[in-house]
Tab-separated table of C-alpha atoms in Angstrom:
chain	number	residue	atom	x	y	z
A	207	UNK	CA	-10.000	7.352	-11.684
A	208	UNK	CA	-8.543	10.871	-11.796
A	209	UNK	CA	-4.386	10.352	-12.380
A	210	UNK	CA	-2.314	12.798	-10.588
A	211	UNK	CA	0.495	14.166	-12.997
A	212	UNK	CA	3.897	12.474	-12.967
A	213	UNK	CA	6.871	13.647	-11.541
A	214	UNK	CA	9.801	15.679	-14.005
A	215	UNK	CA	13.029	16.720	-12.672
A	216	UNK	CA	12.887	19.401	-10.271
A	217	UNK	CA	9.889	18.728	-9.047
A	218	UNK	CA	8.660	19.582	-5.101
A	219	UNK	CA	7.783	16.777	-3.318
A	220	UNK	CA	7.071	16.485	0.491
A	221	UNK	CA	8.183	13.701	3.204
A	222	UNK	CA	6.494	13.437	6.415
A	223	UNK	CA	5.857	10.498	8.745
A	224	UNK	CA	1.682	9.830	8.860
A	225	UNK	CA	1.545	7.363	11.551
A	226	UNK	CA	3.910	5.845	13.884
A	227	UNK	CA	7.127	7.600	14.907
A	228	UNK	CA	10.837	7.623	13.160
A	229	UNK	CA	14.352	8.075	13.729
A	230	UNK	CA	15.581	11.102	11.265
A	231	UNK	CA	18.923	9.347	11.472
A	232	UNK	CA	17.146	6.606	8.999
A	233	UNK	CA	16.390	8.704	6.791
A	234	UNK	CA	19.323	9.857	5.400
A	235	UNK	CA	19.655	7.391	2.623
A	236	UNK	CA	16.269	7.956	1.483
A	237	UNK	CA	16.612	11.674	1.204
A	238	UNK	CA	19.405	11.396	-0.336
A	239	UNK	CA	18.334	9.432	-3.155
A	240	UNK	CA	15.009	12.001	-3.377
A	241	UNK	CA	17.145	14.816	-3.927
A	242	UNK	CA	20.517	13.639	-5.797
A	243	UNK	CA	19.646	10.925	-7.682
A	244	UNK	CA	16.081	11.591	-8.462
A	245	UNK	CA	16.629	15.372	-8.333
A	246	UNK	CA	13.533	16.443	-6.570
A	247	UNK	CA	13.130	19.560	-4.339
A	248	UNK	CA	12.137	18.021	-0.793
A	249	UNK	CA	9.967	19.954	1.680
A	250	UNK	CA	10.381	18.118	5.210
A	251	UNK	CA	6.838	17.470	7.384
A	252	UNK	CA	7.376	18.534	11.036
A	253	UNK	CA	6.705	15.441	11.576
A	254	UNK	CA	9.723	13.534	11.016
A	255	UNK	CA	11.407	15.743	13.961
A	256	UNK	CA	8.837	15.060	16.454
A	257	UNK	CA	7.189	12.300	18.203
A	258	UNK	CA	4.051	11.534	21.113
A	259	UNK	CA	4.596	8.298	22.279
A	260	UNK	CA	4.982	5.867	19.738
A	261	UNK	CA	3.506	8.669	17.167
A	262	UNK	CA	5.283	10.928	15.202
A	263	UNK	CA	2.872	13.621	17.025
A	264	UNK	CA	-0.663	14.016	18.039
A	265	UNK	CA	-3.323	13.178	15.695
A	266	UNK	CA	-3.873	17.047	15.167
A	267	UNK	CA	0.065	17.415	14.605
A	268	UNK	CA	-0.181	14.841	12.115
A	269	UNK	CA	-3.201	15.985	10.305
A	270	UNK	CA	-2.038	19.706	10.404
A	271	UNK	CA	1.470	18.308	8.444
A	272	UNK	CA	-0.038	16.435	6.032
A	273	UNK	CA	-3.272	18.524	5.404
A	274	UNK	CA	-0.117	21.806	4.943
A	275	UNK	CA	0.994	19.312	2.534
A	276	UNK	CA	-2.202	18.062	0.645
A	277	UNK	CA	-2.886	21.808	0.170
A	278	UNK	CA	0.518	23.243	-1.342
A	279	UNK	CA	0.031	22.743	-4.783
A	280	UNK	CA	3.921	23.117	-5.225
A	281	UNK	CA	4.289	19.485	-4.173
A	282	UNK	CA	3.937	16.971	-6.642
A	283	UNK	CA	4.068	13.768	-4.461
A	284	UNK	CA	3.808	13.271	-0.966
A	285	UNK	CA	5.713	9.695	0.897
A	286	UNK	CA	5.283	8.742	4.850
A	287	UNK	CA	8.547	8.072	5.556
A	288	UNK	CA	6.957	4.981	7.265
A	289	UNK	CA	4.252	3.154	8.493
A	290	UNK	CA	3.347	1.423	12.275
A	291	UNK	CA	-0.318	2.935	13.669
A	292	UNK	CA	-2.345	5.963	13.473
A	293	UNK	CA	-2.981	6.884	9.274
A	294	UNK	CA	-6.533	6.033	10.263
A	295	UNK	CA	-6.777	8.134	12.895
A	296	UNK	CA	-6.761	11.471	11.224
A	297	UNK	CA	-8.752	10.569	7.646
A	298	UNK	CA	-11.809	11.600	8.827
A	299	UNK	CA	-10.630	15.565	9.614
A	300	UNK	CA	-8.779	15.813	6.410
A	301	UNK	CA	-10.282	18.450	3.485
A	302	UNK	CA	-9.190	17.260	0.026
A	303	UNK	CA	-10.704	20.217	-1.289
A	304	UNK	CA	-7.386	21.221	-2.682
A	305	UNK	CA	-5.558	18.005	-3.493
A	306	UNK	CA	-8.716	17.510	-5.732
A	307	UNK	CA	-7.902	20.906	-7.832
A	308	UNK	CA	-4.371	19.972	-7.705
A	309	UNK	CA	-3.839	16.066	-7.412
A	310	UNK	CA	-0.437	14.827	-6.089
A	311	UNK	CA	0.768	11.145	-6.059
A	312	UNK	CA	0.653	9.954	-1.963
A	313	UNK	CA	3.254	6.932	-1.188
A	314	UNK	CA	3.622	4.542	1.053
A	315	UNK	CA	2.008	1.018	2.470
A	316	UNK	CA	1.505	-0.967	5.348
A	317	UNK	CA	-0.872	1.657	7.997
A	318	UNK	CA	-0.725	3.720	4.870
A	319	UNK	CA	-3.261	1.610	3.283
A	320	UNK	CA	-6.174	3.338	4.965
A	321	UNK	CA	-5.313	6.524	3.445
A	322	UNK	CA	-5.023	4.542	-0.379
A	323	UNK	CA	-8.501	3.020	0.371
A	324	UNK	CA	-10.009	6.572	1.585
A	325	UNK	CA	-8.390	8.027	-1.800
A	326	UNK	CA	-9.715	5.405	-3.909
A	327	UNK	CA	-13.258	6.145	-2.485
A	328	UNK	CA	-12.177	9.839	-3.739
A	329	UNK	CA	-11.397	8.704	-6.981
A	330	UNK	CA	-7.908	8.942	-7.420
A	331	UNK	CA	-4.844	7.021	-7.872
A	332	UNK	CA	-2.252	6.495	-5.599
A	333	UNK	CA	1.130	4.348	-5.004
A	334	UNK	CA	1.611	1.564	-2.501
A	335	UNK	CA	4.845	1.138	-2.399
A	336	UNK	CA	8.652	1.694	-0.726
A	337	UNK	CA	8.919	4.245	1.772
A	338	UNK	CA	11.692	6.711	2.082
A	339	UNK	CA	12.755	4.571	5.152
A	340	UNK	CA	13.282	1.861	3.416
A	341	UNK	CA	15.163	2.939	0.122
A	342	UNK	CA	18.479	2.310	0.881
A	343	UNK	CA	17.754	-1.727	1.813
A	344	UNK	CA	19.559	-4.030	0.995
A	345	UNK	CA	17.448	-6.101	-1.578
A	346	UNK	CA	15.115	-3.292	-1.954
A	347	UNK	CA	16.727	-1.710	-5.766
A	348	UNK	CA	13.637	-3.241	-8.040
A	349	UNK	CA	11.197	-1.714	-5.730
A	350	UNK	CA	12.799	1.363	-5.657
A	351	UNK	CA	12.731	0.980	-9.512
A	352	UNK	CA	9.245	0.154	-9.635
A	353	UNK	CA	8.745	3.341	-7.719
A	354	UNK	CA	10.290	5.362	-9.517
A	355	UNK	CA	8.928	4.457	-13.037
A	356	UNK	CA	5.165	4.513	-11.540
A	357	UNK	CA	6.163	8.456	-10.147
A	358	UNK	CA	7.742	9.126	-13.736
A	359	UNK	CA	5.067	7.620	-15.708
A	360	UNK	CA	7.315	4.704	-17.044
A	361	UNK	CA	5.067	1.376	-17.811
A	362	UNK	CA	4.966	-1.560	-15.019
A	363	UNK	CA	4.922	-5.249	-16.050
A	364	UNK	CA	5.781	-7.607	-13.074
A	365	UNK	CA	6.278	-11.611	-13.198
A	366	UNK	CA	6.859	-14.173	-10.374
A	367	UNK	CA	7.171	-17.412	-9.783
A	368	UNK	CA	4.711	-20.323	-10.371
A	369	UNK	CA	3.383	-20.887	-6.721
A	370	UNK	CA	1.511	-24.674	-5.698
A	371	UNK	CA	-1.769	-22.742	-4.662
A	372	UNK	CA	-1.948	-20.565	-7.305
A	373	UNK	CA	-5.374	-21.018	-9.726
A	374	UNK	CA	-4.673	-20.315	-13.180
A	375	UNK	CA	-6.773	-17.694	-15.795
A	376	UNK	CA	-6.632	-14.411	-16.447
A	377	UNK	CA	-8.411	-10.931	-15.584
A	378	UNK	CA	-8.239	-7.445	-16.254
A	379	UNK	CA	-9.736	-4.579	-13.515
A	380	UNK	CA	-8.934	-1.996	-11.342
A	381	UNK	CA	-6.317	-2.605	-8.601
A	382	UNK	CA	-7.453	-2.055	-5.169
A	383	UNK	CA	-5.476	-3.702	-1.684
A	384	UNK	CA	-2.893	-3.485	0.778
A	385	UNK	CA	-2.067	-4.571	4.150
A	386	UNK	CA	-4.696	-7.314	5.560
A	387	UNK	CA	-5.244	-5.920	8.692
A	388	UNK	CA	-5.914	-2.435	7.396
A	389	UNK	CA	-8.809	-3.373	4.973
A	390	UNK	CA	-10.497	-5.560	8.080
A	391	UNK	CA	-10.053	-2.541	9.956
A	392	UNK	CA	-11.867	-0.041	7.805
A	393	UNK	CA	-14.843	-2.134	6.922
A	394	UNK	CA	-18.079	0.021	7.426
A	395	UNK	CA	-16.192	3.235	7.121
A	396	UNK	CA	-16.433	5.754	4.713
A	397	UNK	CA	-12.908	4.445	3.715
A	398	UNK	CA	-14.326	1.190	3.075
A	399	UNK	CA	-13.344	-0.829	-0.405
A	400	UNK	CA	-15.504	-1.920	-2.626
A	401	UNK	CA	-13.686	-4.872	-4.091
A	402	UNK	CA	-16.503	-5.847	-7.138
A	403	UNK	CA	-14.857	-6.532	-10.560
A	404	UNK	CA	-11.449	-5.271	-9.033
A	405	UNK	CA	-8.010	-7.104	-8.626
A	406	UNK	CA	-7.475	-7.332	-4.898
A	407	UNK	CA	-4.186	-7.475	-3.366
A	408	UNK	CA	-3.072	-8.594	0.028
A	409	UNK	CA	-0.649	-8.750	2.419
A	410	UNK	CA	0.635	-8.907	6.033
A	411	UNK	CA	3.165	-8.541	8.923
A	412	UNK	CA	3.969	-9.826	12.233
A	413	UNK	CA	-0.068	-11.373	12.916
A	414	UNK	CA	-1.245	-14.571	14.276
A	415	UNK	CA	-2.177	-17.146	12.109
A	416	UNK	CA	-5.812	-17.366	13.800
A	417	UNK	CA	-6.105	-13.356	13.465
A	418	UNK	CA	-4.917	-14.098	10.050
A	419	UNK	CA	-8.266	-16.304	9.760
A	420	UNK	CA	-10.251	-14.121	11.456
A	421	UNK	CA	-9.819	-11.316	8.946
A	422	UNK	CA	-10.080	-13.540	6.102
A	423	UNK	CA	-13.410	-14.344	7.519
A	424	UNK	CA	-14.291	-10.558	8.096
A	425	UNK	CA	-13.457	-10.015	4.206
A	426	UNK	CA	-15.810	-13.155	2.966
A	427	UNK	CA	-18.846	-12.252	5.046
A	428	UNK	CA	-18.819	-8.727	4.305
A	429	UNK	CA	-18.858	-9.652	0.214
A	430	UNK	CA	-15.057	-8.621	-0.317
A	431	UNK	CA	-13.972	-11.709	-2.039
A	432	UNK	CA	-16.997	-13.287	-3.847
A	433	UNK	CA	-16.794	-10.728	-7.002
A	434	UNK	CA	-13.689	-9.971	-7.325
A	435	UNK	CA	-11.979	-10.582	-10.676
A	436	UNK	CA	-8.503	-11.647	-9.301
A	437	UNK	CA	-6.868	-11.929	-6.082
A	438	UNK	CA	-2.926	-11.127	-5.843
A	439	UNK	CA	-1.560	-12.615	-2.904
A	440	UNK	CA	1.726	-10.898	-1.546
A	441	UNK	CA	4.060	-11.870	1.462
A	442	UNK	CA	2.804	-12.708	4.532
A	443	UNK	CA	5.970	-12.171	6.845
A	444	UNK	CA	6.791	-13.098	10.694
A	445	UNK	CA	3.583	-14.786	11.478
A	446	UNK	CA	3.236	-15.909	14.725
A	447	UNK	CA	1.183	-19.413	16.001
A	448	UNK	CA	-0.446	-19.882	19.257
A	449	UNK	CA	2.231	-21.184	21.879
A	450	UNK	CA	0.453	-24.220	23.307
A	451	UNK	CA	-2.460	-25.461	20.674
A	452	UNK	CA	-1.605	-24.392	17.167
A	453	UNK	CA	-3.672	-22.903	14.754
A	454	UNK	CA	-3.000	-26.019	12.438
A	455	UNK	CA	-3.089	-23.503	8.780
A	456	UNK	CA	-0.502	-21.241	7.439
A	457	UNK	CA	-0.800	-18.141	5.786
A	458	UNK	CA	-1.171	-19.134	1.940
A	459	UNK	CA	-3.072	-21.979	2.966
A	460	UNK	CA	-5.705	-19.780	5.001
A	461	UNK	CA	-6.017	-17.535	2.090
A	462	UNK	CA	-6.194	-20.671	-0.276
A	463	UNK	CA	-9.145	-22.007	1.636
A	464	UNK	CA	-11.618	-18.476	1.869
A	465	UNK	CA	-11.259	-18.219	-1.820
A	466	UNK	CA	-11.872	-22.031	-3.029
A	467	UNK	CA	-15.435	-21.607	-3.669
A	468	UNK	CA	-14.814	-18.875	-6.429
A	469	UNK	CA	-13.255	-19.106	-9.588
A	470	UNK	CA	-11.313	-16.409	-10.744
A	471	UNK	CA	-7.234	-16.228	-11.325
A	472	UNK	CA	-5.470	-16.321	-8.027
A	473	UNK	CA	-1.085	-15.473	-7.630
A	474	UNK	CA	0.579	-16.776	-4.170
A	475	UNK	CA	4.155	-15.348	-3.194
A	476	UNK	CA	3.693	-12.015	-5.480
A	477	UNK	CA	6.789	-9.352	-4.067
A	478	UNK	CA	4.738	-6.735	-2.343
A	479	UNK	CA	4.610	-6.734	1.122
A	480	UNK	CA	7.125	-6.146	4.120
A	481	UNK	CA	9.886	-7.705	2.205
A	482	UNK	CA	13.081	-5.629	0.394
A	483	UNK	CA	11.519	-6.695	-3.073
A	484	UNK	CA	7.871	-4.420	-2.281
A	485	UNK	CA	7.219	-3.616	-5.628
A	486	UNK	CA	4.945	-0.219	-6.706
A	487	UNK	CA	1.116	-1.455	-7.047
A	488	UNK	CA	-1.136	1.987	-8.232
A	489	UNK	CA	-3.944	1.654	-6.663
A	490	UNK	CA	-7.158	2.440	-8.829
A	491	UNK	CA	-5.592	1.962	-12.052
A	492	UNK	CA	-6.397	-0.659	-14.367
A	493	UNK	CA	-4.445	-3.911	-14.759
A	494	UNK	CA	-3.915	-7.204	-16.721
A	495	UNK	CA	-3.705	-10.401	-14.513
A	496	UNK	CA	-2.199	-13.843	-16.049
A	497	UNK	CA	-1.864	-17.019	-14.223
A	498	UNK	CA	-0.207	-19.774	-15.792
A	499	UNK	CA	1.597	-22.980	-15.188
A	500	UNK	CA	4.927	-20.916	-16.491
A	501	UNK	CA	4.068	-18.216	-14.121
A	502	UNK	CA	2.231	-15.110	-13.084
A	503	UNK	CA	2.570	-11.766	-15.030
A	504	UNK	CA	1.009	-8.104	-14.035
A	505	UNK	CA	0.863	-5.759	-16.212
A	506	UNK	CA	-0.456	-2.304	-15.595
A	507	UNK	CA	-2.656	-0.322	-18.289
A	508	UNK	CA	-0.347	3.147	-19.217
């Protein structure tokens, strides 16, 4: 995997909003922390001033800011201020012709997983992580750390908690994930994961517990879980259940059951996801999972 440089002070970095539409007003924080604490020079996409529907523009508006941004080889790093819907719809008319003489870091998760899958195809690392939306959360200061030491290059080690449903060992391998729904959704793609000998990570927001099943089911028959060499399983938040006849499974336990008939390491209630505590997962680079009866620990290779 090809590593794009890490950030210095005074570097150029670019914000823009990929997908679904935002409120500059929420923002503020975020900037703020880009330019005066991390002192960064900030290049804002059109994007964040404009909005079709529940877009932050058309698909071509969208592709022209970031594309404008994947080609300036000024910027260093590139973050979607946020996620909703739409990162997917513009992948397939982007040229990377320049990001791949010049390599930036791109940041963000939820609907930005699509474009850290299609990069991971390319060969490249990238950083799931806290958008600029988000920075100034309450709760949210050790992602924002974590995000900060993966941009400057600083090493990542993460533990958490013992969990009931975790399975204990240990495995080293490339990590590769993100939201749930977005992996289902690009499955015969070009943008497509392949998941073999890899630490997977997942999480979601706001589904139904049977949809929840439904793409666990899409990921098993399509091979995504029977090689892998660990599975990191993150927080599944505001889940929803049928209103008359319930589903009968929760989240972790739906997860729990796709994966029983393999045995490699497996971490429940890991702090990535749509929580405060999202912390920085590079994508493509190579990792260190332990799961133990004291715990769970993550280290990334430097």
């Amino acid at each position: 995997m090809i590593r794009p440089p890490f950030l210095q002070t005074g570097d150029c970095v670019g914000v823009l909003a990929l997908a679904s539409q935002v409120s500059y007003a929420t923002l503020t924080e975020g900037l703020r922390i880009l330019r005066e604490d991390w002192k960064l020079e900030v290049i804002e996409g059109k994007t964040l001033h404009t909005s079709y529907y529940q877009f932050s523009g058309t698909d071509e508006e969208r592709r022209q800011d970031f594309q404008q941004m994947l080609d300036n080889p000024r910027i260093k790093a590139i973050f979607s201020a946020r996620g909703g819907y739409g990162s997917s719809k513009i992948i397939d008319k982007l040229n990377f012709r320049n990001f791949k003489k010049h390599p930036k870091w791109v940041v963000g998760f939820s609907d930005i997983t699509a474009i850290h899958a299609h990069l991971h195809k390319l060969g490249f690392e990238s950083l799931h992580a806290t958008m600029p939306k988000l920075f100034g959360q309450q709760g949210g200061a050790d992602a924002l750390e974590s995000l900060r030491k993966a941009l400057w290059g600083e090493g990542l080690h993460y533990e958490a908690l013992r969990h009931d449903f975790n399975r204990f060992g240990s495995a080293s391998g490339q990590v590769v994930g993100g939201n749930l729904c977005l992996l289902a959704h690009l499955m015969g793609s070009r943008s497509e994961l392949d998941t073999r000998g890899k630490i997977m990570f997942l999480e979601d927001v706001e589904e139904y517990y049977y949809n929840l099943d439904r793409m666990m089911v899409q990921l098993q028959r399509a091979g995504k879980l029977s090689q892998l060499a660990g599975l990191v399983v993150g927080q599944f938040t505001d889940l929803k259940d049928n209103e008359t006849i319930k589903f009968g499974k929760e989240a972790y336990e739906i997860i729990a059951e796709y994966v029983a008939p393999y045995d490699y390491p497996v971490c429940f209630d890991f702090p990535v996801g749509h929580v405060a505590d999202n912390r920085a997962m590079v994508v493509g680079r190579q990792a260190q999972l332990s799961v133990t009866h004291e715990g769970v620990q993550l280290f990334y290779f430097h």
